[in-house]
XYZ file of N, CA, C and O in Angstrom:
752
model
N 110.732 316.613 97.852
C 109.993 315.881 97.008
C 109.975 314.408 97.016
O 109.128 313.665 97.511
N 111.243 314.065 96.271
C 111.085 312.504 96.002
C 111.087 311.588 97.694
O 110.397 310.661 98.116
N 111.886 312.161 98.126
C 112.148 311.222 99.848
C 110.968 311.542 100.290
O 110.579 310.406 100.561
N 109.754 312.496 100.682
C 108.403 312.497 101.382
C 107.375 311.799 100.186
O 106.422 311.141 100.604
N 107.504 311.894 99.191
C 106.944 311.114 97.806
C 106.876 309.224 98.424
O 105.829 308.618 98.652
N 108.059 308.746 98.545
C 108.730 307.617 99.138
C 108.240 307.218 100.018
O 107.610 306.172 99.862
N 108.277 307.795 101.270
C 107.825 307.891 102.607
C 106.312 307.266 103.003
O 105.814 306.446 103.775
N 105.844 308.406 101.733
C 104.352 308.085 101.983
C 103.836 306.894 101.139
O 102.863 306.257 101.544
N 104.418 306.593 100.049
C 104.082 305.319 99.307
C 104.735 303.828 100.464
O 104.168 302.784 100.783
N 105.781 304.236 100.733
C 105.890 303.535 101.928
C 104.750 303.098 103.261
O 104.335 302.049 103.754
N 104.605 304.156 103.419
C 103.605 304.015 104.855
C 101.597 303.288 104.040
O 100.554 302.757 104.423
N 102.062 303.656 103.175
C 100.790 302.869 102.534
C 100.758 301.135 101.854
O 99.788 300.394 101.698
N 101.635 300.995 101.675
C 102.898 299.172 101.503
C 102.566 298.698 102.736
O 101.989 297.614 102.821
N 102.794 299.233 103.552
C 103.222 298.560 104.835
C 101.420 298.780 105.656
O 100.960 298.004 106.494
N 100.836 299.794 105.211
C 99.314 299.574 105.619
C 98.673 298.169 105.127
O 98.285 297.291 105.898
N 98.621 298.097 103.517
C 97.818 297.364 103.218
C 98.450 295.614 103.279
O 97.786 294.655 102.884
N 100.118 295.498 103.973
C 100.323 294.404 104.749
C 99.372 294.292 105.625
O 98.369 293.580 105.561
N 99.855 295.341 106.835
C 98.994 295.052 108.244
C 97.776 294.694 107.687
O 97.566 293.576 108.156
N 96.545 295.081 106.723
C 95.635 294.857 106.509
C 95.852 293.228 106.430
O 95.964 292.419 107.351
N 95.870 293.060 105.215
C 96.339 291.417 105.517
C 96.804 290.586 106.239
O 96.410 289.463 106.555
N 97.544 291.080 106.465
C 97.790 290.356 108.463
C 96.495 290.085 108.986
O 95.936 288.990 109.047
N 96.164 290.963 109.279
C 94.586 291.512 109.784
C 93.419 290.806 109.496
O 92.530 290.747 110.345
N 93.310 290.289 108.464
C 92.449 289.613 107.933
C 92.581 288.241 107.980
O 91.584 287.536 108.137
N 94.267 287.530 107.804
C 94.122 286.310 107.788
C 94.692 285.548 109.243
O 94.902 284.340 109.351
N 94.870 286.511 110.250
C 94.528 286.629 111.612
C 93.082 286.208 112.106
O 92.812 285.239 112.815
N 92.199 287.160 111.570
C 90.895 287.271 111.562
C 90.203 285.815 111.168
O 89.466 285.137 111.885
N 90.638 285.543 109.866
C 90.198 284.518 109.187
C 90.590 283.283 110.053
O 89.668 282.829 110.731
N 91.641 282.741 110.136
C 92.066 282.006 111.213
C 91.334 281.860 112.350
O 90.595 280.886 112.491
N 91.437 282.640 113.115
C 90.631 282.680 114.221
C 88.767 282.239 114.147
O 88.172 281.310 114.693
N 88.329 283.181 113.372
C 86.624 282.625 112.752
C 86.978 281.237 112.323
O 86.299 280.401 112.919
N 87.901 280.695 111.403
C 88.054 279.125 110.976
C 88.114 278.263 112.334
O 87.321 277.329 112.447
N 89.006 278.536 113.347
C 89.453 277.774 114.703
C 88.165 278.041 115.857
O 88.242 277.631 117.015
N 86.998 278.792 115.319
C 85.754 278.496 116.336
C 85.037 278.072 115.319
O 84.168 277.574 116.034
N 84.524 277.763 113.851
C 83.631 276.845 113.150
C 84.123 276.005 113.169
O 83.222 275.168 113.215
N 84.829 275.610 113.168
C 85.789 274.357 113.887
C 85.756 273.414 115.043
O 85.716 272.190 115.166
N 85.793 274.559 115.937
C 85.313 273.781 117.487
C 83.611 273.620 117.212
O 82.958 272.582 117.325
N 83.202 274.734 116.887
C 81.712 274.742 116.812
C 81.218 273.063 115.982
O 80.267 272.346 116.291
N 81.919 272.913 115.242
C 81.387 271.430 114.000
C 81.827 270.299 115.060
O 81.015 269.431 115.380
N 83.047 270.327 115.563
C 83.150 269.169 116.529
C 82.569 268.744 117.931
O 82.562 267.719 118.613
N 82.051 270.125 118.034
C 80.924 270.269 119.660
C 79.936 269.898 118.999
O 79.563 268.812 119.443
N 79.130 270.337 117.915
C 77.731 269.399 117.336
C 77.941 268.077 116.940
O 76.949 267.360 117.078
N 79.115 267.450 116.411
C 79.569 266.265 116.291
C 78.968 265.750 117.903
O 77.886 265.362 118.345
N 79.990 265.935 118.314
C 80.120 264.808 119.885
C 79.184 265.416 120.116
O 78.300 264.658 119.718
N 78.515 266.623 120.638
C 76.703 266.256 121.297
C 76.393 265.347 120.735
O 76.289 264.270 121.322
N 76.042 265.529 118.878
C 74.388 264.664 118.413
C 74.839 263.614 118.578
O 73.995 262.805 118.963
N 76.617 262.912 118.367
C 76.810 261.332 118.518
C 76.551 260.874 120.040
O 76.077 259.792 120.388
N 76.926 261.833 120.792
C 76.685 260.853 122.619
C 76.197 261.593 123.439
O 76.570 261.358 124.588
N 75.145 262.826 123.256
C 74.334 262.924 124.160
C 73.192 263.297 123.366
O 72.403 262.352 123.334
N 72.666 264.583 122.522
C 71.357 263.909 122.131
C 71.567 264.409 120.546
O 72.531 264.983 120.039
N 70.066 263.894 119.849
C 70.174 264.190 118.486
C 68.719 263.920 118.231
O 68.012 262.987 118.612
N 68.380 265.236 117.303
C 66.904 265.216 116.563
C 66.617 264.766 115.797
O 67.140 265.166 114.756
N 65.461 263.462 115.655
C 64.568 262.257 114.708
C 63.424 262.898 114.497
O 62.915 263.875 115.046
N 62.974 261.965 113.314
C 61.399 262.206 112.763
C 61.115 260.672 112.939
O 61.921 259.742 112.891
N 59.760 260.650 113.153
C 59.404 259.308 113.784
C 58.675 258.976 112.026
O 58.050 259.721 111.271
N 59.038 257.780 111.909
C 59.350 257.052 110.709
C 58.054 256.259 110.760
O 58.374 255.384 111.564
N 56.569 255.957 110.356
C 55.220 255.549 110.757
C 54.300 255.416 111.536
O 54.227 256.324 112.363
N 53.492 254.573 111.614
C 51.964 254.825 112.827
C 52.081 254.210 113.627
O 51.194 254.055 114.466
N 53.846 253.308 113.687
C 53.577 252.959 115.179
C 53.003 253.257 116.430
O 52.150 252.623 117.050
N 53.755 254.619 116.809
C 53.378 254.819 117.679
C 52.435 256.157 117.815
O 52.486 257.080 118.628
N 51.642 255.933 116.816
C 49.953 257.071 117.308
C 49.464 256.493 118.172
O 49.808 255.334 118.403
N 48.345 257.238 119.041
C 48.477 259.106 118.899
C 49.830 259.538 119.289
O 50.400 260.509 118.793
N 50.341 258.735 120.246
C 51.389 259.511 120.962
C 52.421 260.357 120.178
O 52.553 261.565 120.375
N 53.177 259.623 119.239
C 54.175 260.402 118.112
C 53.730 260.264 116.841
O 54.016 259.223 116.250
N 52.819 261.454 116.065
C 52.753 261.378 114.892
C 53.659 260.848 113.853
O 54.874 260.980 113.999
N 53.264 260.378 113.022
C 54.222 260.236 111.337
C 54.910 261.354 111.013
O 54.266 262.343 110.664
N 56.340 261.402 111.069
C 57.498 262.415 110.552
C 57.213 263.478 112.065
O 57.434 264.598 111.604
N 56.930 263.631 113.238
C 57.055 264.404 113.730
C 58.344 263.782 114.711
O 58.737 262.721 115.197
N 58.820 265.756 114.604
C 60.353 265.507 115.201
C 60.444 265.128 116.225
O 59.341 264.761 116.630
N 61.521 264.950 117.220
C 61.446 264.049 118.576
C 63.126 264.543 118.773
O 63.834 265.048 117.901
N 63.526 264.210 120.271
C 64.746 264.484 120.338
C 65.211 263.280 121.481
O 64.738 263.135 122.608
N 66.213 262.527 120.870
C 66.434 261.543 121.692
C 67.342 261.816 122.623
O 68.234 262.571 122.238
N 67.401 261.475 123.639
C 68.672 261.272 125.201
C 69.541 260.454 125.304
O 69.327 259.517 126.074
N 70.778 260.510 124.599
C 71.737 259.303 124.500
C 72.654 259.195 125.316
O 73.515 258.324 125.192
N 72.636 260.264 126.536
C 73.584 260.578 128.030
C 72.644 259.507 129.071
O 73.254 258.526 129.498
N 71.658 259.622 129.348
C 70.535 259.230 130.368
C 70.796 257.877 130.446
O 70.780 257.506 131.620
N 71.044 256.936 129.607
C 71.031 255.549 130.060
C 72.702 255.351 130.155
O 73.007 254.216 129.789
N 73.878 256.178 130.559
C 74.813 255.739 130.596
C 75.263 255.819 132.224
O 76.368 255.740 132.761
N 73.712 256.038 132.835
C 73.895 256.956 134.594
C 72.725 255.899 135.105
O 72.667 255.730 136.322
N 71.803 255.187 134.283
C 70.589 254.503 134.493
C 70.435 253.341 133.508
O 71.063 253.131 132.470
N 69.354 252.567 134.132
C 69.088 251.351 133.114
C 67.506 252.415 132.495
O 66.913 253.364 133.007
N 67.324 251.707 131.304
C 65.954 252.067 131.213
C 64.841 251.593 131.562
O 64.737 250.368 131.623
N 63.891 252.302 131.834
C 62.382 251.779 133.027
C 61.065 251.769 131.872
O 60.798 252.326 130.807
N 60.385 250.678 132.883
C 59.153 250.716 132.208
C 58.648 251.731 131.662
O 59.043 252.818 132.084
N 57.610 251.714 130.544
C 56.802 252.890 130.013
C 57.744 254.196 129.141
O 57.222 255.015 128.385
N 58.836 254.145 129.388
C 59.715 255.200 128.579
C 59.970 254.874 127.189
O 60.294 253.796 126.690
N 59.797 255.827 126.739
C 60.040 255.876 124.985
C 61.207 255.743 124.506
O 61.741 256.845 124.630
N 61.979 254.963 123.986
C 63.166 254.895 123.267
C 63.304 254.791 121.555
O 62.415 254.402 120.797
N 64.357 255.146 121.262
C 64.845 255.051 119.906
C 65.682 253.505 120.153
O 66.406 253.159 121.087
N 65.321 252.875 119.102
C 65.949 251.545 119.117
C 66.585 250.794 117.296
O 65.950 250.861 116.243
N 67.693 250.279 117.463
C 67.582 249.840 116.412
C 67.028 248.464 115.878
O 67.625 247.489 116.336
N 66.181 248.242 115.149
C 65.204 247.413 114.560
C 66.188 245.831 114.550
O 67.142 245.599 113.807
N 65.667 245.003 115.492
C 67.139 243.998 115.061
C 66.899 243.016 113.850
O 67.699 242.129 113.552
N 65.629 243.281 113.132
C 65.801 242.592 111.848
C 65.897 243.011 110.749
O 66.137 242.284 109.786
N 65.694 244.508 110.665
C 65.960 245.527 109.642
C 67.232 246.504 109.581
O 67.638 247.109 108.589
N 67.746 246.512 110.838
C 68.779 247.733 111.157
C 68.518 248.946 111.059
O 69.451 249.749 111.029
N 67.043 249.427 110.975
C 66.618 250.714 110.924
C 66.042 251.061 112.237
O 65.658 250.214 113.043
N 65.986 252.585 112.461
C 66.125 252.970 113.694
C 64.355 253.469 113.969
O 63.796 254.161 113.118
N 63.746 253.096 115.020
C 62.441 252.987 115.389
C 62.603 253.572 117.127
O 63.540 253.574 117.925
N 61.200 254.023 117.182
C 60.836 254.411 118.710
C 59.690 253.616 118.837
O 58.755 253.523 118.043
N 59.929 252.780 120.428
C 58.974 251.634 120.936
C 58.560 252.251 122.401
O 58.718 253.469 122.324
N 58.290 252.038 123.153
C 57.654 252.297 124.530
C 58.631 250.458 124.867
O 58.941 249.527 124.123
N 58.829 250.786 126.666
C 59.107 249.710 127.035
C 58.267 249.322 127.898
O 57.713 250.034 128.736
N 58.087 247.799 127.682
C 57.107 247.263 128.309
C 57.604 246.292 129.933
O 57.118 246.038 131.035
N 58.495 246.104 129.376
C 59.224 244.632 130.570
C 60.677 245.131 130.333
O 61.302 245.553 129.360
N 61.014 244.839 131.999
C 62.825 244.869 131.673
C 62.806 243.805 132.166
O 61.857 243.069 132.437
N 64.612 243.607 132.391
C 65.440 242.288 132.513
C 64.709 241.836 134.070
O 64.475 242.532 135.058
N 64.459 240.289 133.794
C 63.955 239.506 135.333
C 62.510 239.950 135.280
O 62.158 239.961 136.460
N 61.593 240.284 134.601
C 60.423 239.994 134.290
C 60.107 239.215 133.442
O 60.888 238.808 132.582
N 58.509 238.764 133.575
C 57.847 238.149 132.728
C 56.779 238.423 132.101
O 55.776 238.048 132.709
N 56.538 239.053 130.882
C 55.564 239.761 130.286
C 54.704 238.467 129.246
O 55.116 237.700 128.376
N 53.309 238.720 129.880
C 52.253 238.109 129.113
C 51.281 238.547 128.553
O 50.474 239.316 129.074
N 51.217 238.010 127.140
C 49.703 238.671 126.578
C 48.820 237.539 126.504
O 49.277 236.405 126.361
N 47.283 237.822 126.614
C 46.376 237.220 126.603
C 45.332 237.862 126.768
O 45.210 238.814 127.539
N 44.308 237.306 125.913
C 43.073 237.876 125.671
C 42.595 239.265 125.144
O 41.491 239.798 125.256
N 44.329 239.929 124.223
C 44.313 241.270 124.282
C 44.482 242.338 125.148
O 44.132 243.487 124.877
N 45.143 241.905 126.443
C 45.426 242.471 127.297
C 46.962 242.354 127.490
O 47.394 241.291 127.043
N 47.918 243.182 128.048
C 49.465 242.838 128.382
C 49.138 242.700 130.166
O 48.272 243.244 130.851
N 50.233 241.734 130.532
C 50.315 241.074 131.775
C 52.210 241.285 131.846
O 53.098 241.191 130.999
N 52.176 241.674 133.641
C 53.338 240.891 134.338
C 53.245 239.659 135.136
O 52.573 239.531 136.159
N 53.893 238.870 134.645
C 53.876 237.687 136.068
C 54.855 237.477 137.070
O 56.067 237.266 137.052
N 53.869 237.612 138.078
C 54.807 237.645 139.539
C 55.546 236.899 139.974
O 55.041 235.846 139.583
N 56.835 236.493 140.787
C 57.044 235.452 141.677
C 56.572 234.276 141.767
O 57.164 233.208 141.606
N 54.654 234.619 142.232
C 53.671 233.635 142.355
C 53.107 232.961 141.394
O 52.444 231.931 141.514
N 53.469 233.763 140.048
C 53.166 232.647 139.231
C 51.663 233.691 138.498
O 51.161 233.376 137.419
N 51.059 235.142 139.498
C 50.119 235.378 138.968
C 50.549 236.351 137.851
O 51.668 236.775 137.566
N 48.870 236.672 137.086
C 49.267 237.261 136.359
C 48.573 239.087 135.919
O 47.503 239.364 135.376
N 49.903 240.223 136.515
C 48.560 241.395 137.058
C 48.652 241.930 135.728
O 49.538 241.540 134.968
N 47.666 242.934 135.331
C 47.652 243.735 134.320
C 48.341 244.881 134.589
O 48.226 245.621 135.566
N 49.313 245.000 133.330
C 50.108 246.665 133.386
C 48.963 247.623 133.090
O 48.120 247.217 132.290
N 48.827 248.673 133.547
C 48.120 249.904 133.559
C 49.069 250.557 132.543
O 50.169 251.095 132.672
N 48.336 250.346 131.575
C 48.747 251.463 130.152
C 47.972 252.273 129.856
O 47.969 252.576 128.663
N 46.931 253.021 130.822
C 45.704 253.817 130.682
C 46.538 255.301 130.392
O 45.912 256.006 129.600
N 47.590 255.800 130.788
C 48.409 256.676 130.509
C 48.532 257.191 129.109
O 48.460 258.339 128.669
N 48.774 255.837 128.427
C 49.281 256.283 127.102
C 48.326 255.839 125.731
O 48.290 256.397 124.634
N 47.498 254.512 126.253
C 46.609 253.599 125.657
C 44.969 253.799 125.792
O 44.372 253.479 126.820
N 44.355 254.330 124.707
C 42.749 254.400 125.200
C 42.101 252.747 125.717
O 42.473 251.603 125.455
N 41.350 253.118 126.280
C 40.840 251.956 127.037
C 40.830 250.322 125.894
O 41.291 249.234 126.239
N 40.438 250.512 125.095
C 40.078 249.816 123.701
C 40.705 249.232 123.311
O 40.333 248.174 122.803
N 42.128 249.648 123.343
C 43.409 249.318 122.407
C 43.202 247.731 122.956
O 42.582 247.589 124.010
N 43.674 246.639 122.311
C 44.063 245.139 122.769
C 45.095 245.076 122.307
O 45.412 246.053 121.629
N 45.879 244.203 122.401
C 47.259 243.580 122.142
C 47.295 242.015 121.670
O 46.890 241.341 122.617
N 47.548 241.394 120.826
C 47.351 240.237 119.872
C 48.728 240.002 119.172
O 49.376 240.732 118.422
N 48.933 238.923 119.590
C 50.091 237.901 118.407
C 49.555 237.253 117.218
O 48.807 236.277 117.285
N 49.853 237.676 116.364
C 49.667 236.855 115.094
C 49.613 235.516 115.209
O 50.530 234.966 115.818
N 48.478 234.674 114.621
C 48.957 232.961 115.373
C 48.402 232.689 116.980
O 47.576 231.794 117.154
N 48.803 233.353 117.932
C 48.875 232.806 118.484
C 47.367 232.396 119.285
O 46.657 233.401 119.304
N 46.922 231.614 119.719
C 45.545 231.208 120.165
C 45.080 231.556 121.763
O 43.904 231.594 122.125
N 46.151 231.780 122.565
C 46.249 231.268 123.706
C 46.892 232.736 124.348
O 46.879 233.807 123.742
N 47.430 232.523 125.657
C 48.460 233.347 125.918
C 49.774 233.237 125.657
O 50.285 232.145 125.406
N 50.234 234.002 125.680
C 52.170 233.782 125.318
C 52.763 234.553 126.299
O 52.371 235.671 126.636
N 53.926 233.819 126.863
C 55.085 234.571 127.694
C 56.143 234.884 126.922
O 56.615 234.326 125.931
N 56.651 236.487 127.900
C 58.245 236.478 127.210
C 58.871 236.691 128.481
O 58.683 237.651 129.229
N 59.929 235.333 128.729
C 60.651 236.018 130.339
C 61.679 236.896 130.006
O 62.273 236.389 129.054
N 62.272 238.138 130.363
C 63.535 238.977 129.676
C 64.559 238.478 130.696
O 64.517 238.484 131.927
N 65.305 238.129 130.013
C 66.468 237.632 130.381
C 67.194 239.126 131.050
O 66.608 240.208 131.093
N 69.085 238.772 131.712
C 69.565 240.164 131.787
C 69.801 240.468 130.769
O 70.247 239.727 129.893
N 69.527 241.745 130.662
C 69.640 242.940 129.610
C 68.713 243.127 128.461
O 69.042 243.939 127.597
N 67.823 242.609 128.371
C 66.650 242.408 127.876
C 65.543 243.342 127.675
O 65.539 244.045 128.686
N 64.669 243.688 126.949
C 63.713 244.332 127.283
C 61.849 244.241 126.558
O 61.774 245.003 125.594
N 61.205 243.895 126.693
C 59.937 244.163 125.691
C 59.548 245.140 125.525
O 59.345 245.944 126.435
N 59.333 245.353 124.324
C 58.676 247.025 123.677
C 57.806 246.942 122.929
O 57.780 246.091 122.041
N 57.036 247.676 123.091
C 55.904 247.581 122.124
C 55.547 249.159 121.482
O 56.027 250.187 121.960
N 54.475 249.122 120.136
C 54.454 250.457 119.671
C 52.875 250.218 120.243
O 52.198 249.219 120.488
N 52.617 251.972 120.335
C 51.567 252.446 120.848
C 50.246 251.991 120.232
O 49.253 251.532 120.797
N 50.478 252.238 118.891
C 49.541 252.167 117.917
C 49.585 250.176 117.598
O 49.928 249.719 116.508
N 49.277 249.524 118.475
C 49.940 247.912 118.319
C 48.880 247.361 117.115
O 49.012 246.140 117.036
N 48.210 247.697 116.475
C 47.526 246.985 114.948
C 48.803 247.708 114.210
O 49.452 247.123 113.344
N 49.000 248.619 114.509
C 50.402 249.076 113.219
C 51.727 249.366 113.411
O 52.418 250.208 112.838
N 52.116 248.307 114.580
C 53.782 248.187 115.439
C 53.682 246.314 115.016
O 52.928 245.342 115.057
N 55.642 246.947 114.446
C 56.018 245.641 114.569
C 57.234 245.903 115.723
O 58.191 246.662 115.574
N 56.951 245.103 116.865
C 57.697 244.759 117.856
C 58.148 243.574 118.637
O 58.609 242.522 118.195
N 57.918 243.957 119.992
C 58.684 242.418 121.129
C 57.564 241.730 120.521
O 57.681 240.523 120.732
N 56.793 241.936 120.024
C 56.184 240.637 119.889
C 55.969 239.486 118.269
O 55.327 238.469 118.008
N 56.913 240.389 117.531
C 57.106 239.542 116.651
C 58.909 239.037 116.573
O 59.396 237.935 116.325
N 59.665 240.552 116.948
C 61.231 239.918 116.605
C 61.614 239.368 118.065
O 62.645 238.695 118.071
N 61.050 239.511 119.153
C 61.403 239.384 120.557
C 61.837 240.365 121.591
O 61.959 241.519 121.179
N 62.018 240.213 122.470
C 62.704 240.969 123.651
C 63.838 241.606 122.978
O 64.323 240.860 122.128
N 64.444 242.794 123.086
C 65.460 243.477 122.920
C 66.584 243.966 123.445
O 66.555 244.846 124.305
N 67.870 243.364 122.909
C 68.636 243.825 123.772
C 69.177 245.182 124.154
O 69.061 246.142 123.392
N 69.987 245.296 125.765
C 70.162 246.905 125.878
C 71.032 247.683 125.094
O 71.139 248.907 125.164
N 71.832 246.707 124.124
C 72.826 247.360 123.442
C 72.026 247.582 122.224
O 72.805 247.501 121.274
N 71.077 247.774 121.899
C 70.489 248.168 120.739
C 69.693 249.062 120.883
O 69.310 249.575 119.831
N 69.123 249.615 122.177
C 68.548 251.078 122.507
C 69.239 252.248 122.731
O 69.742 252.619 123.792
N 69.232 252.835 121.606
C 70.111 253.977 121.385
C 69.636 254.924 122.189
O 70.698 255.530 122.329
N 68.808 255.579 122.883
C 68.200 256.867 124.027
C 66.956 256.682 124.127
O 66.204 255.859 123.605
N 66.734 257.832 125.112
C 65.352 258.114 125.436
C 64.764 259.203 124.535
O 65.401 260.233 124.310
N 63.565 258.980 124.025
C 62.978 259.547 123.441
C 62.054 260.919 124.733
O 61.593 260.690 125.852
N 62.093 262.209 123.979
C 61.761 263.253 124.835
C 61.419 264.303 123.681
O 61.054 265.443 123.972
């Protein structure tokens, strides 16, 4: 009686340990991969990429208002960035974060005039960038003020950017050329 009585209240003590064991084994383990899992989405979205909503009409048609975008924050640590590519940048008179198109890198000379954007050569001339890619024929380009043409030479590390939609971008052509430490990725 009483000793198999014992026995078996025993073997059921010692079950619903192992259970617990079991569980906070279990638990542990699920905690030590949401874990890795939170610090692998950490370090991706901080240094290689992370998903934006594009913040006004800068840059229509190309990127609607609030439509998502995913920036490339690995790509310029293997490369400089090139003409015509879309970046996320931070605003250097606001500190808010914007996507511009680049127009000029470092050791060029970018000119506007007559509503048109210009590089100037070596020689001093001055050719038109082909923005037919991204720009309907129509679009012009205009400085506030200014009467004439205007240069911007980019120094090293430098860059001009402009938004697509240029009646409703504030860019290189009001805060200036931008530096490379303030272009956070490529926009994709």
């Amino acid at each position: 009686g009483d000793k198999c009585y014992n026995t078996n209240r025993m073997r059921n003590e010692l079950s619903i340990s192992q259970h617990l064991e079991l569980f906070w084994r279990l638990t542990y383990k699920v905690g030590r991969v949401l874990l890795m899992l939170l610090i692998m989405f950490f370090l991706f979205s901080r240094f290689i990429a992370s998903p934006a909503h594009v913040n006004g009409r800068s840059m229509e048609p190309t990127y609607i208002d609030e439509q998502l975008f995913f920036v490339n924050k690995l790509v310029y640590f293997f490369r400089q960035p090139q003409r015509f590519e879309t970046v996320q940048l931070v605003d250097p008179e606001n500190e808010i974060l914007l996507i511009k198109r680049i127009i000029g890198t470092p050791g060029q000379t970018i000119v506007i005039k007559g509503g048109l954007v210009y590089e100037r050569d070596e020689d001093g001339k001055d050719r038109l960038i082909n923005e037919a890619a991204y720009e309907p024929e129509y679009v012009r380009t205009y400085i506030i003020g200014a009467t004439s043409s205007v240069a911007f030479k980019l120094e090293k590390d430098y860059y001009f950017v402009l938004g697509d939609n240029r009646d409703k971008s504030v860019d290189s052509r009001y805060y200036g050329p931008v530096h490379r430490s303030r272009i956070v990725g490529r926009v994709f």
